[in-house]
PDB file of C-alpha atoms in Angstrom:
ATOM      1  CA  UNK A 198      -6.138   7.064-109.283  1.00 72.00           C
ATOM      2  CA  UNK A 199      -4.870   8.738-106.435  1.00 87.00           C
ATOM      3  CA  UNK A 200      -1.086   8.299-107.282  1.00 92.00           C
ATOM      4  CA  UNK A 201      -1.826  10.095-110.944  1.00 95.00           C
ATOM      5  CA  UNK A 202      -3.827  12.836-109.751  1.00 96.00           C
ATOM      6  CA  UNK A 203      -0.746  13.494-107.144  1.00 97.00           C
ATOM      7  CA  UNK A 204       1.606  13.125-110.274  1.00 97.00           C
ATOM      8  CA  UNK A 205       0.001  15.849-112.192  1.00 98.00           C
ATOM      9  CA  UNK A 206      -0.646  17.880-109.240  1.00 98.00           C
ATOM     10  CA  UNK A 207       3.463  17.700-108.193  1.00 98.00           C
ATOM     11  CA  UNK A 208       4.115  18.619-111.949  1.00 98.00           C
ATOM     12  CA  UNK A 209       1.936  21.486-111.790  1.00 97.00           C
ATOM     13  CA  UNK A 210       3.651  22.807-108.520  1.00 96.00           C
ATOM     14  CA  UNK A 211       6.967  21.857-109.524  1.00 97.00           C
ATOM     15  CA  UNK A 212       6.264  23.933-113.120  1.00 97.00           C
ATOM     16  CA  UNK A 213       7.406  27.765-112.620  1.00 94.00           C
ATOM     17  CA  UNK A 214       4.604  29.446-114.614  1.00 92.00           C
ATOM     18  CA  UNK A 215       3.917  30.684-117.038  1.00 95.00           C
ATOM     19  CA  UNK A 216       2.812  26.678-118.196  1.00 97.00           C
ATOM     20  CA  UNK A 217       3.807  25.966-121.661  1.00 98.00           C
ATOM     21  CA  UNK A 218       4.641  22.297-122.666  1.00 98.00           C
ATOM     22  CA  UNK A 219       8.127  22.690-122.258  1.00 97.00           C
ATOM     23  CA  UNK A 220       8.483  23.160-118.896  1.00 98.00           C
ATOM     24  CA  UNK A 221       5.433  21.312-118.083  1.00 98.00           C
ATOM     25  CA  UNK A 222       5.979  18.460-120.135  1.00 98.00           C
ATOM     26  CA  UNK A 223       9.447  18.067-118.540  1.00 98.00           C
ATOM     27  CA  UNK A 224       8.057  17.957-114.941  1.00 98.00           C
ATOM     28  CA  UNK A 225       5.119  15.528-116.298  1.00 98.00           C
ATOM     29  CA  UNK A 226       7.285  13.116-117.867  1.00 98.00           C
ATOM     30  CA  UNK A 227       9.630  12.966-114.626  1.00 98.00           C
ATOM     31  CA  UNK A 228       6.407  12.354-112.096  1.00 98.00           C
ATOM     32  CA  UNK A 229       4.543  10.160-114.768  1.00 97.00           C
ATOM     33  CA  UNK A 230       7.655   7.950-114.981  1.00 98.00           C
ATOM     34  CA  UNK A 231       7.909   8.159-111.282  1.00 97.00           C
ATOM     35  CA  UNK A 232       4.583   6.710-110.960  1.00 96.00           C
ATOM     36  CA  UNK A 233       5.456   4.083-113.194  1.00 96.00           C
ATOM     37  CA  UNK A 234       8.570   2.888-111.119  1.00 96.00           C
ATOM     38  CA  UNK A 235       7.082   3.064-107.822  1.00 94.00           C
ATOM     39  CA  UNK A 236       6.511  -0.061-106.327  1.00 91.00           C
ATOM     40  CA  UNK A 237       3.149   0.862-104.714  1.00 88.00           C
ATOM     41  CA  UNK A 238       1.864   1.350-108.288  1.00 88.00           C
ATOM     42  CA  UNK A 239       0.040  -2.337-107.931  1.00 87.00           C
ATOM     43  CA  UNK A 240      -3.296  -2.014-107.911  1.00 84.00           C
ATOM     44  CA  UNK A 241      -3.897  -2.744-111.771  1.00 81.00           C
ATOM     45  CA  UNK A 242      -2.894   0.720-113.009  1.00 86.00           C
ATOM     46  CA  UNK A 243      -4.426   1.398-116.228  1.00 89.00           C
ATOM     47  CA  UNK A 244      -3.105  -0.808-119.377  1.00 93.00           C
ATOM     48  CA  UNK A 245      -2.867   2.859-121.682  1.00 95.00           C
ATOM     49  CA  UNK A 246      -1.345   4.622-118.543  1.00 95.00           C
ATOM     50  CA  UNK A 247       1.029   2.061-118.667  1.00 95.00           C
ATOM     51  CA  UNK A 248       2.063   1.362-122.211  1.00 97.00           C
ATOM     52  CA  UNK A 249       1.971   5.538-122.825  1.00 97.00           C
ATOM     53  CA  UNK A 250       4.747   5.747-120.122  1.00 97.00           C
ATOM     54  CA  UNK A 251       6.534   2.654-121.343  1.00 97.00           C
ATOM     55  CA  UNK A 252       6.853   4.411-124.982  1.00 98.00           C
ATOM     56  CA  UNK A 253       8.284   7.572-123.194  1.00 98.00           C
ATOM     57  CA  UNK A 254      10.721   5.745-120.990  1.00 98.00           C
ATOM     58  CA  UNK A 255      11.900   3.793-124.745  1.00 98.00           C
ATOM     59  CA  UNK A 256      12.412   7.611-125.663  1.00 97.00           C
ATOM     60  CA  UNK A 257       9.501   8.555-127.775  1.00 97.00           C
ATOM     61  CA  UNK A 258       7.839  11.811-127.598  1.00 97.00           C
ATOM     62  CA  UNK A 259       4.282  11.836-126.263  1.00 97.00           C
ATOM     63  CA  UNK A 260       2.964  12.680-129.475  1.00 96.00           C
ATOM     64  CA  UNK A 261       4.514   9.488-130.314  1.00 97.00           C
ATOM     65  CA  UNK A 262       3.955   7.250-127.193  1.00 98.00           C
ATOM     66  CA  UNK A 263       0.515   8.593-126.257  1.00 98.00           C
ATOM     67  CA  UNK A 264      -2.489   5.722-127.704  1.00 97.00           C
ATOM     68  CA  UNK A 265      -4.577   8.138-130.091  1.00 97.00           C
ATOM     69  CA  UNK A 266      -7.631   6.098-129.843  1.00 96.00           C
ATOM     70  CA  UNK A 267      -8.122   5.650-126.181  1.00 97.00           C
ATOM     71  CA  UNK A 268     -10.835   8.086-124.420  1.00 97.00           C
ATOM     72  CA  UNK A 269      -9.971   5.975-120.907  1.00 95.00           C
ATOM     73  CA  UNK A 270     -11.251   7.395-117.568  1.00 95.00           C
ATOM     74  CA  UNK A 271      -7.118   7.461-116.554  1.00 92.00           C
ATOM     75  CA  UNK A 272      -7.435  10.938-118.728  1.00 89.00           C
ATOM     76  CA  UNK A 273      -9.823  12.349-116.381  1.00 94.00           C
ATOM     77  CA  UNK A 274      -9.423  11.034-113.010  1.00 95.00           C
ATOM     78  CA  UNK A 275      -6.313  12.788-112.567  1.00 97.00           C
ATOM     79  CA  UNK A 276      -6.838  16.165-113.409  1.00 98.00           C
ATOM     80  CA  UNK A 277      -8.326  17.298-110.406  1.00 97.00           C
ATOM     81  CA  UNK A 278      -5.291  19.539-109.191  1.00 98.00           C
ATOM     82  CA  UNK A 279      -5.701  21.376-112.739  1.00 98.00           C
ATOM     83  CA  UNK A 280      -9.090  22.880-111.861  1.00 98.00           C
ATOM     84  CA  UNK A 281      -7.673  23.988-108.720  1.00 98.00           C
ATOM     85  CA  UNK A 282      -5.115  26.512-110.063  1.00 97.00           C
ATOM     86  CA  UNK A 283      -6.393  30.235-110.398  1.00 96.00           C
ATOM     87  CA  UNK A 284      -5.083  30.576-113.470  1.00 96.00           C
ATOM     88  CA  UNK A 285      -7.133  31.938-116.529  1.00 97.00           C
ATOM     89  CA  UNK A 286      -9.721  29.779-118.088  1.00 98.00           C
ATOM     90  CA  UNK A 287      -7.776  29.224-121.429  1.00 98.00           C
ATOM     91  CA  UNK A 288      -4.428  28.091-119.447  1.00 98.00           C
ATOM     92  CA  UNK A 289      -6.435  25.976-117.114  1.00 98.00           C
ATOM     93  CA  UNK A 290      -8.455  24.115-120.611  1.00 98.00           C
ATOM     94  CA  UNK A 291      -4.394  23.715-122.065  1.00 98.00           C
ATOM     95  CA  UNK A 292      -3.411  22.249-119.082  1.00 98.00           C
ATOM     96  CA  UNK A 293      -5.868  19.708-118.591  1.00 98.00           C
ATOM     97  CA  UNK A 294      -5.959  18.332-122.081  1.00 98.00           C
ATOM     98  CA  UNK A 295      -2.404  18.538-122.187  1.00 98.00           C
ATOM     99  CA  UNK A 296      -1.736  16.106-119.266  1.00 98.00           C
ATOM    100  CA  UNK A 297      -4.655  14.008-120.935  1.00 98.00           C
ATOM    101  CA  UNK A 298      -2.749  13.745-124.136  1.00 98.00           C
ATOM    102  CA  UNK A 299       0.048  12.431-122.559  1.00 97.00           C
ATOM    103  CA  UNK A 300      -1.543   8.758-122.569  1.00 97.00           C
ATOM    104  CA  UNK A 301      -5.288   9.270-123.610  1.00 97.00           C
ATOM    105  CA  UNK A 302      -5.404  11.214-126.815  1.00 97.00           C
ATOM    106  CA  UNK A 303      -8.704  10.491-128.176  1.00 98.00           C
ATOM    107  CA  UNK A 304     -10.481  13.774-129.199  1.00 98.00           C
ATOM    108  CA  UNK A 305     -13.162  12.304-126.097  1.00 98.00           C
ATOM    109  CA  UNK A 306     -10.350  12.166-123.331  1.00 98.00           C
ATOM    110  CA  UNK A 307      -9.551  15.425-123.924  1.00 98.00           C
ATOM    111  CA  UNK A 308     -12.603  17.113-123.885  1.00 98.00           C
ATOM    112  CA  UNK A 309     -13.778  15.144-121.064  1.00 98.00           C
ATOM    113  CA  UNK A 310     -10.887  16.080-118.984  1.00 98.00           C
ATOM    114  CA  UNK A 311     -11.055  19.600-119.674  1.00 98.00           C
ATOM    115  CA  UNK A 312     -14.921  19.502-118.848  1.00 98.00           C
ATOM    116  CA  UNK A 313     -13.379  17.841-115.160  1.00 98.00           C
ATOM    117  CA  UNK A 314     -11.590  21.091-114.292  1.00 98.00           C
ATOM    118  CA  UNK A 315     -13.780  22.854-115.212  1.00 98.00           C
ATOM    119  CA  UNK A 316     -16.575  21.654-112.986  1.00 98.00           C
ATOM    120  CA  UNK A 317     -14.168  21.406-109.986  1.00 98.00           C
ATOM    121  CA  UNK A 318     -12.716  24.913-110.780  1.00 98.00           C
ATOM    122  CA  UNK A 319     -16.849  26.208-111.018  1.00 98.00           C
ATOM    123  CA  UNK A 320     -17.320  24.512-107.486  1.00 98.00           C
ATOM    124  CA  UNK A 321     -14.136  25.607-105.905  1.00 98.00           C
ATOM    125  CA  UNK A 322     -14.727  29.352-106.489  1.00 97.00           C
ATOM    126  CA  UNK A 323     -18.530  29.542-105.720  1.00 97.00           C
ATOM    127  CA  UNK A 324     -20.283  27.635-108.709  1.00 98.00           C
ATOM    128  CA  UNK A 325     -24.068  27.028-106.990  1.00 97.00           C
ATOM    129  CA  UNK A 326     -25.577  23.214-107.733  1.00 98.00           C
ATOM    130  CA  UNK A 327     -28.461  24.320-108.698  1.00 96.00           C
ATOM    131  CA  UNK A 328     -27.119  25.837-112.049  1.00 97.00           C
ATOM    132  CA  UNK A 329     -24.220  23.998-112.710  1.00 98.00           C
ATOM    133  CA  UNK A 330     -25.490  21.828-115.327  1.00 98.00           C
ATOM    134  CA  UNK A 331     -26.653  24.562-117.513  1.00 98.00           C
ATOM    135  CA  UNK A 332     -22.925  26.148-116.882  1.00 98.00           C
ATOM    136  CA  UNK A 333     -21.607  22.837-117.869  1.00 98.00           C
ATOM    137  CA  UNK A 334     -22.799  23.023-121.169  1.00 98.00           C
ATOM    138  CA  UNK A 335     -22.626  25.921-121.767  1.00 98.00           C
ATOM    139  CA  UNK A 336     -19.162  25.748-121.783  1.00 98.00           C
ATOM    140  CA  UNK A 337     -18.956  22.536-123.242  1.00 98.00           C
ATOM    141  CA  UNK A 338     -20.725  24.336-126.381  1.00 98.00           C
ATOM    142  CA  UNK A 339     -18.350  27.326-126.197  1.00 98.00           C
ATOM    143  CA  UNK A 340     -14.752  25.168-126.728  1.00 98.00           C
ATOM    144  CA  UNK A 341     -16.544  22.619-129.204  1.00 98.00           C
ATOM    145  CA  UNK A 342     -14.166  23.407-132.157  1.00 98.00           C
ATOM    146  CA  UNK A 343     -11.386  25.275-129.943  1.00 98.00           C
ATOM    147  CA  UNK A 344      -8.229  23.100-130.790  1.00 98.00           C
ATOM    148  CA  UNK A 345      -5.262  24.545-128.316  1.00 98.00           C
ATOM    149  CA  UNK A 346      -2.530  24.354-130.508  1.00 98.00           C
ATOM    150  CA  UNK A 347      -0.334  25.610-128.810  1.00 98.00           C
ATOM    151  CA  UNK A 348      -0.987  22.273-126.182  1.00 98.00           C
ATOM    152  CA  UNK A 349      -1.700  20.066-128.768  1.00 98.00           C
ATOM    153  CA  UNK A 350       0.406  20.716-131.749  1.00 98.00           C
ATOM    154  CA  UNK A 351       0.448  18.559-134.709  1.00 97.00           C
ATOM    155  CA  UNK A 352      -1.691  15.891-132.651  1.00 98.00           C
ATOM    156  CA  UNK A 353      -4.980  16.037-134.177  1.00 97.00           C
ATOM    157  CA  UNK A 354      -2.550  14.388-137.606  1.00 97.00           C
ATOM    158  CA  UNK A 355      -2.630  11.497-135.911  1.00 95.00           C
ATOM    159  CA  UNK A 356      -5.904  10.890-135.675  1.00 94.00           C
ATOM    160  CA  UNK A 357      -6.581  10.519-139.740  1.00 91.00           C
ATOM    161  CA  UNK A 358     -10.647  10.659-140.102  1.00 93.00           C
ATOM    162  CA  UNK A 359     -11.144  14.185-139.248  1.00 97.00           C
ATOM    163  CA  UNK A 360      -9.781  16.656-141.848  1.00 97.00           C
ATOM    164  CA  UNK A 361      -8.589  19.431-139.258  1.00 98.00           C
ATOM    165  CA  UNK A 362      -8.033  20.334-135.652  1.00 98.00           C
ATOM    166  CA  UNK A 363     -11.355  21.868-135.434  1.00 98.00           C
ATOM    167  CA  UNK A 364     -13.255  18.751-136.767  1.00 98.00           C
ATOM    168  CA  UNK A 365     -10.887  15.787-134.565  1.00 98.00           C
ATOM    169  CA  UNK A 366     -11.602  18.139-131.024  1.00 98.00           C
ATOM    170  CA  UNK A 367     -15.179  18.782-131.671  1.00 98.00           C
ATOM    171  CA  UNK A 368     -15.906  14.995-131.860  1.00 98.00           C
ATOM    172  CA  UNK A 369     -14.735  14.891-128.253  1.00 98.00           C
ATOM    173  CA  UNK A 370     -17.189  17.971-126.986  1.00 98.00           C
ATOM    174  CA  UNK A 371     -20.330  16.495-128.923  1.00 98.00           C
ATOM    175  CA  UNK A 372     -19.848  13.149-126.685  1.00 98.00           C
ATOM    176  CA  UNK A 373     -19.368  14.774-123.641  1.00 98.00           C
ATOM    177  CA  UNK A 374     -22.701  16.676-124.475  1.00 98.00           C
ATOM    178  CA  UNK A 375     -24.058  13.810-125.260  1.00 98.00           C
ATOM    179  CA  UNK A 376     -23.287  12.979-121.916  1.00 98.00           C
ATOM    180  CA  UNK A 377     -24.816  16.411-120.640  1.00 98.00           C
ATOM    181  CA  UNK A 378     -27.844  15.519-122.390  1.00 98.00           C
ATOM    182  CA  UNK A 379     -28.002  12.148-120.235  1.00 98.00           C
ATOM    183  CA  UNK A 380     -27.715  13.840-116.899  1.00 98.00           C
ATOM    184  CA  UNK A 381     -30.535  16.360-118.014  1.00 98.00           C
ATOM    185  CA  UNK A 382     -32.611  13.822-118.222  1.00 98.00           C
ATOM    186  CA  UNK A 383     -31.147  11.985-114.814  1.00 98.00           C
ATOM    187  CA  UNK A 384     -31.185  14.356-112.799  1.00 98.00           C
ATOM    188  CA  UNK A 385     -34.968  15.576-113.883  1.00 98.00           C
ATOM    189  CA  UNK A 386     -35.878  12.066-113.198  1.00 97.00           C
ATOM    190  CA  UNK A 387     -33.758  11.615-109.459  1.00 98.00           C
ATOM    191  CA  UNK A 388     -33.694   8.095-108.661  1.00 97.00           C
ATOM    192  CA  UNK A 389     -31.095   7.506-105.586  1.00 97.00           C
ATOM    193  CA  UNK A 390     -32.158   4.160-105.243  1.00 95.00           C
ATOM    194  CA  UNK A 391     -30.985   2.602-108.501  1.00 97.00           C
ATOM    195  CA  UNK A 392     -27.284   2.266-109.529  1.00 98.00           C
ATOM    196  CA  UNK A 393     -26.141   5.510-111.628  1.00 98.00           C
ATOM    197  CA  UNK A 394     -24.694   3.910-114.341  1.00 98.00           C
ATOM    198  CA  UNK A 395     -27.564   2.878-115.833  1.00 98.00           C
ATOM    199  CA  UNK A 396     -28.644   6.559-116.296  1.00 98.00           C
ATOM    200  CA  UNK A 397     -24.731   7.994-117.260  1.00 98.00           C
ATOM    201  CA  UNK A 398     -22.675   4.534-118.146  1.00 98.00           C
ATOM    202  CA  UNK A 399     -20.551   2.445-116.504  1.00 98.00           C
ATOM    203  CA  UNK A 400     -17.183   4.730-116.218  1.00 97.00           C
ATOM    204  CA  UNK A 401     -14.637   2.987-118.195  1.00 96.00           C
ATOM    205  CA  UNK A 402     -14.613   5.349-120.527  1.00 97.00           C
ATOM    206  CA  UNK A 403     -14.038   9.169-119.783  1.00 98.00           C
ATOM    207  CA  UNK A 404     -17.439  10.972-120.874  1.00 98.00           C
ATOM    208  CA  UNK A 405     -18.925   8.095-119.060  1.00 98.00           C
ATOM    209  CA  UNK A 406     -16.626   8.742-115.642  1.00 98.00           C
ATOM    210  CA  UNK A 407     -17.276  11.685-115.701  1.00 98.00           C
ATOM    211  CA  UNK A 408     -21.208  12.240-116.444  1.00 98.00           C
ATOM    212  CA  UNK A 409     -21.563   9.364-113.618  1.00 98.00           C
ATOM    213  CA  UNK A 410     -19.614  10.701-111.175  1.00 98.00           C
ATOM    214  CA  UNK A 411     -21.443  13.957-111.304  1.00 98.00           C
ATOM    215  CA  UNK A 412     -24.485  12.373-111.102  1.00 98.00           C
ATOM    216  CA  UNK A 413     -23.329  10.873-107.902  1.00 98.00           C
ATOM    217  CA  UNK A 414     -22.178  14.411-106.545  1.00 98.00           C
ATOM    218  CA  UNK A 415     -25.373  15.961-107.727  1.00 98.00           C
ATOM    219  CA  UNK A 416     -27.270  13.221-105.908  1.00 98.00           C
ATOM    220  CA  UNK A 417     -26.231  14.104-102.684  1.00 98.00           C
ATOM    221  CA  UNK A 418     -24.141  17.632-103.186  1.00 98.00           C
ATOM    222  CA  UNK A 419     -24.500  18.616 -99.022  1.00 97.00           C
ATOM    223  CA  UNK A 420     -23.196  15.240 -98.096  1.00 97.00           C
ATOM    224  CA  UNK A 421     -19.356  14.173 -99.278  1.00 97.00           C
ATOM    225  CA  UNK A 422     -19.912  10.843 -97.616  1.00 96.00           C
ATOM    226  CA  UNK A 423     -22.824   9.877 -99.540  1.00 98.00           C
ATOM    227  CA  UNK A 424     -21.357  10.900-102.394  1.00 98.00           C
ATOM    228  CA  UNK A 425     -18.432   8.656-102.143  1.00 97.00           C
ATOM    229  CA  UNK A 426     -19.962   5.850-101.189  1.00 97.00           C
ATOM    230  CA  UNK A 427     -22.995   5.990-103.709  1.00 98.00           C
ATOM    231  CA  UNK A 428     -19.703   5.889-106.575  1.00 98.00           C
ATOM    232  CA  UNK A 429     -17.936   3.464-104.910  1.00 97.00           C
ATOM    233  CA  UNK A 430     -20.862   0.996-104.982  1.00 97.00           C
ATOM    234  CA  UNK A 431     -21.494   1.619-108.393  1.00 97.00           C
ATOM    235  CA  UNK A 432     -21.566  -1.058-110.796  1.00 97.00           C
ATOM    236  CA  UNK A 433     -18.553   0.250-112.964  1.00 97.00           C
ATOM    237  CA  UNK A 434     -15.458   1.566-112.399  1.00 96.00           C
ATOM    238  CA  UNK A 435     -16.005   2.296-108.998  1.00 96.00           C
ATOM    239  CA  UNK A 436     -13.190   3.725-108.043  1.00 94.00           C
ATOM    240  CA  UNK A 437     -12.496   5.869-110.692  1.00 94.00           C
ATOM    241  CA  UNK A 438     -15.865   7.505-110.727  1.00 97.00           C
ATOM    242  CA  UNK A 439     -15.615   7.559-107.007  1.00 97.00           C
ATOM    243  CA  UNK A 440     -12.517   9.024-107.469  1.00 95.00           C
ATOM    244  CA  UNK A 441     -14.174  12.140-109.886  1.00 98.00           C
ATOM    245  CA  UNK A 442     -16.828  12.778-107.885  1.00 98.00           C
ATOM    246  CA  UNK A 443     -14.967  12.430-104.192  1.00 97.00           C
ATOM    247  CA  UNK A 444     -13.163  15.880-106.425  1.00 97.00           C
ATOM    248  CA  UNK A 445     -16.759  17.657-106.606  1.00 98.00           C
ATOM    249  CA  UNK A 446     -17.726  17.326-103.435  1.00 98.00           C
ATOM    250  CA  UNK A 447     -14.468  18.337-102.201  1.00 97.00           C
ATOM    251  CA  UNK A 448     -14.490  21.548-104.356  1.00 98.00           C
ATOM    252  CA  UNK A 449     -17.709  22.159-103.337  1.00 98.00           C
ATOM    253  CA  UNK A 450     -18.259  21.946 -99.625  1.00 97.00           C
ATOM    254  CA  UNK A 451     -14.304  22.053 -98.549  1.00 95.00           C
ATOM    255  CA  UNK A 452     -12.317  19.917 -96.265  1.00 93.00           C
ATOM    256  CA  UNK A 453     -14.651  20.718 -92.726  1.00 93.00           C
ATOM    257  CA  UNK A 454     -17.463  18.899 -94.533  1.00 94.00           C
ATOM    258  CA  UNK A 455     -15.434  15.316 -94.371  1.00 94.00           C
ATOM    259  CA  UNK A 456     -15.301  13.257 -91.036  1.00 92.00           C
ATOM    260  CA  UNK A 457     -12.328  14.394 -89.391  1.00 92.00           C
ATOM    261  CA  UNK A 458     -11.226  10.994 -88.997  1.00 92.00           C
ATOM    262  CA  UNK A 459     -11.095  10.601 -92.938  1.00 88.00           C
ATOM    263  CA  UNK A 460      -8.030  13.089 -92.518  1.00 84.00           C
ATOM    264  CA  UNK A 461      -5.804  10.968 -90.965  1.00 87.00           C
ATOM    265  CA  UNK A 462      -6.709   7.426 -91.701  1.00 92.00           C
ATOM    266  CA  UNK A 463      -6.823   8.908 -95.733  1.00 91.00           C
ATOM    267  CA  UNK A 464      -3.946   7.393 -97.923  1.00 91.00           C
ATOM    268  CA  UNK A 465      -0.606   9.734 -98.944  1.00 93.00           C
ATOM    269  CA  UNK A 466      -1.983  12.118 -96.717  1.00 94.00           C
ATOM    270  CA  UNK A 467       1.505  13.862 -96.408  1.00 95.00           C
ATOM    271  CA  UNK A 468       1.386  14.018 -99.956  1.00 95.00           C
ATOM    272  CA  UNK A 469      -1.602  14.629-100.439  1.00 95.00           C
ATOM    273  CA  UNK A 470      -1.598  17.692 -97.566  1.00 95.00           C
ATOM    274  CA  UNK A 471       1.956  19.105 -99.317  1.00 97.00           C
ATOM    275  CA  UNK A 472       0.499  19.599-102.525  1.00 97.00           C
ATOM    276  CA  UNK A 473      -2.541  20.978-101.195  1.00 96.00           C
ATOM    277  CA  UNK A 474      -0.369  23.659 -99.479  1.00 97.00           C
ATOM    278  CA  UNK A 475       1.548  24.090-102.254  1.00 97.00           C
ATOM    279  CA  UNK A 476      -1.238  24.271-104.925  1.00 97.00           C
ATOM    280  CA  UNK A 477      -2.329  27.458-102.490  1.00 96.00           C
ATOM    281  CA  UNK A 478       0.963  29.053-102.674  1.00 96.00           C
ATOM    282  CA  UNK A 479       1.254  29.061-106.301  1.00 93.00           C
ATOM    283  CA  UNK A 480      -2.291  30.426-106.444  1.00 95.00           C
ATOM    284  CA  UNK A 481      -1.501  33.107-103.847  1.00 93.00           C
ATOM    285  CA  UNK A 482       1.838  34.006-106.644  1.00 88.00           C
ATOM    286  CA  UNK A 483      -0.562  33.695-109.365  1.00 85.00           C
ATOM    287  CA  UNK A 484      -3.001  36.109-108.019  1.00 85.00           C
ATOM    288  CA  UNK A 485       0.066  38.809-107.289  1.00 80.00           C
TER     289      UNK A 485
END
């Protein structure tokens, strides 16, 4: 989870804006394929991550490589450095389904991701707990038949049920409400004892990792390490939800509310610590 989410974060930073899918896609496929080939990738990396990649490395174009019916977490986990960037709303929603498409290009995986930067981008720039839900869908209601074209393309072809853009792309924001809808009714009902999936789902699937592991965050927004460990006990995909909602409370509180001693024991943390310097340059050029 980590090494994708510092993929897509190095492709960001390594893009000179303004993002389009040329010059992002270029930088994506080089740190996607990177990710692939690097022997610490051994921790039973997702099979769609995987066989995506494997159809760009044959020389397919996403379009062409990326599994059309998978809504897999691996689309959202990831696209935490996305919600980050201070760019406009519209860029920021192209970006993130973008680098979902790349492997997860069910209508749900898009959406989903997109509704993950969001929320991180809410939190990182003042978004208050106590109304984020009702900015979450609201939202989530205002891009239900926005198809990014210019992202996207001809993508929404592939996908043969739904008879245009509008109708394949709104399929993916009426499960993530659904999903909305769920933590409503979680979060009106608080129970910290029992294991969140059985309110949200178990986090294999995007809408699912993503509904859960806000549920986790919302459970315990003042206290990162709660957070984390509530996910990472979780029945589910553990890691991956921990891995979504470790992203809230980070945007949220900031790095002073972590044990200091999470800095340096923390995985990549040169990586990690580059791109988060770097990810505040380009903001700082952004905002010039």
């Amino acid at each position: 989870d980590t090494q994708m989410a510092l993929a897509v974060g190095e492709a960001i930073v390594d893009t000179t804006p303004p993002y389009a899918p040329g010059n992002l896609g270029i930088e994506l496929r080089r740190t996607f394929i990177d990710w692939y080939d690097d022997p610490q990738n051994n921790r039973a990396p997702g099979v769609t991550c995987l066989t995506s990649i494997e159809g760009v490395i044959a020389g397919a174009a996403w379009r062409d490589a990326t599994n059309i019916s998978s809504k897999g977490c691996g689309a959202n986990m990831r696209v935490m450095p996305v919600g980050l960037l201070a760019e406009d709303a519209a860029t920021r929603a192209g970006v993130a389904q973008f680098q979902a498409a790349y492997t997860h290009a069910h209508p749900t995986g898009l959406a989903a991701a997109d509704l993950t930067a969001f929320v991180v981008h809410d939190l990182a720039t003042g978004g208050t707990v106590d109304m984020l839900l009702q900015r979450t869908r609201a939202y989530a209601e205002s891009q239900r038949r926005v198809y990014h074209t210019d992202w996207l393309g001809d993508l929404s072809t592939r996908a043969f049920i739904f008879a245009t853009p509008e109708d394949y792309i709104e399929h993916g924001w009426q499960e993530c409400i659904g999903i909305v809808d769920r933590l409503d009714t979680a979060v009106a009902n608080m129970d910290r004892q029992s294991d969140p999936c059985l309110a949200t789902g178990a986090g294999w699937i995007a809408e699912e990792a993503f509904g859960t592991a806000l549920l986790c965050f919302l459970m315990y927004p003042d206290d990162p390490a709660a957070v984390i460990q509530r996910a990472a006990v979780s029945s589910g995909d553990s890691d991956s939800i921990a891995c979504i909602a470790g992203a809230f409370a980070g945007a949220y509180r900031g790095i002073d509310a972590w044990d200091p001693t999470w800095r340096w024991r923390i995985e990549y943390k040169e990586r990690i610590q580059a791109l988060a310097d770097a990810i505040i340059s380009r903001n700082e050029t952004i905002s010039a």
